[in-house]
């Protein structure tokens, strides 16, 4: 009952933290080449998590990459 909801809340907060960590890691990098490296590392990490059948972390990483501020930076790569 209550204990399950508390554990679920902690788990949800951890996934939200990972999602925001992905977004801020990309946005705070000023060098474009390093920013691309960070995005590539997160994509490789998501692929490794998928091989391990950890789809919750894959979803959190993809959510961080699909965040609005991350999309703005992604479209700046296309322009370059």
Coordinates of C-alpha atoms in Angstrom, one line a residue:
X1 CA 0.0 0.0 0.0
X2 CA 1.7 3.1 1.3
X3 CA 5.2 1.7 1.2
X4 CA 4.8 0.8 -2.5
X5 CA 3.7 4.3 -3.3
X6 CA 6.7 5.7 -1.5
X7 CA 9.0 3.4 -3.5
X8 CA 7.3 4.3 -6.7
X9 CA 7.7 8.0 -5.9
X10 CA 11.4 7.6 -5.4
X11 CA 11.7 5.6 -8.6
X12 CA 9.8 8.2 -10.5
X13 CA 12.0 11.0 -9.1
X14 CA 15.1 9.1 -10.1
X15 CA 13.9 8.8 -13.7
X16 CA 13.0 12.5 -13.8
X17 CA 16.4 13.3 -12.5
X18 CA 18.0 11.3 -15.3
X19 CA 15.8 12.9 -17.9
X20 CA 16.8 16.4 -16.6
X21 CA 20.5 15.4 -16.3
X22 CA 20.5 14.4 -20.0
X23 CA 19.0 17.7 -21.0
X24 CA 21.2 19.9 -18.9
X25 CA 24.4 17.9 -19.9
X26 CA 23.7 18.7 -23.5
X27 CA 22.6 22.3 -23.0
X28 CA 25.5 23.4 -20.7
X29 CA 28.1 22.2 -23.2
X30 CA 29.3 25.3 -25.1
X31 CA 31.6 23.6 -27.6
X32 CA 29.6 22.1 -30.5
X33 CA 31.9 19.1 -31.0
X34 CA 31.7 18.2 -27.3
X35 CA 28.0 18.6 -27.4
X36 CA 27.7 16.2 -30.2
X37 CA 30.0 13.8 -28.3
X38 CA 27.7 14.0 -25.3
X39 CA 24.6 13.3 -27.4
X40 CA 26.4 10.3 -29.0
X41 CA 27.4 9.0 -25.6
X42 CA 23.8 9.1 -24.3
X43 CA 22.6 7.3 -27.5
X44 CA 25.2 4.6 -26.9
X45 CA 24.2 4.3 -23.3
X46 CA 20.5 4.0 -24.3
X47 CA 21.5 1.2 -26.7
X48 CA 23.4 -0.6 -24.0
X49 CA 20.4 -0.3 -21.7
X50 CA 18.2 -1.7 -24.4
X51 CA 20.5 -4.7 -24.7
X52 CA 20.2 -5.2 -20.9
X53 CA 16.3 -4.9 -21.3
X54 CA 16.3 -1.8 -19.0
X55 CA 13.6 0.0 -21.0
X56 CA 12.8 2.5 -18.2
X57 CA 16.3 4.0 -18.5
X58 CA 16.0 4.0 -22.3
X59 CA 12.8 5.9 -22.0
X60 CA 14.3 8.4 -19.6
X61 CA 17.3 9.0 -21.8
X62 CA 15.1 9.4 -24.9
X63 CA 12.8 11.8 -23.0
X64 CA 15.9 13.9 -22.1
X65 CA 17.0 13.9 -25.7
X66 CA 13.5 14.9 -26.9
X67 CA 13.1 17.7 -24.4
X68 CA 12.3 21.1 -25.9
X69 CA 15.6 22.8 -25.0
X70 CA 17.4 19.8 -26.4
X71 CA 15.5 19.9 -29.6
X72 CA 16.5 23.6 -30.1
X73 CA 20.2 22.5 -29.9
X74 CA 19.6 19.6 -32.2
X75 CA 18.2 21.8 -34.8
X76 CA 21.2 24.0 -34.5
X77 CA 23.3 21.0 -35.5
X78 CA 21.2 20.6 -38.7
X79 CA 21.7 24.2 -39.6
X80 CA 25.5 23.9 -39.1

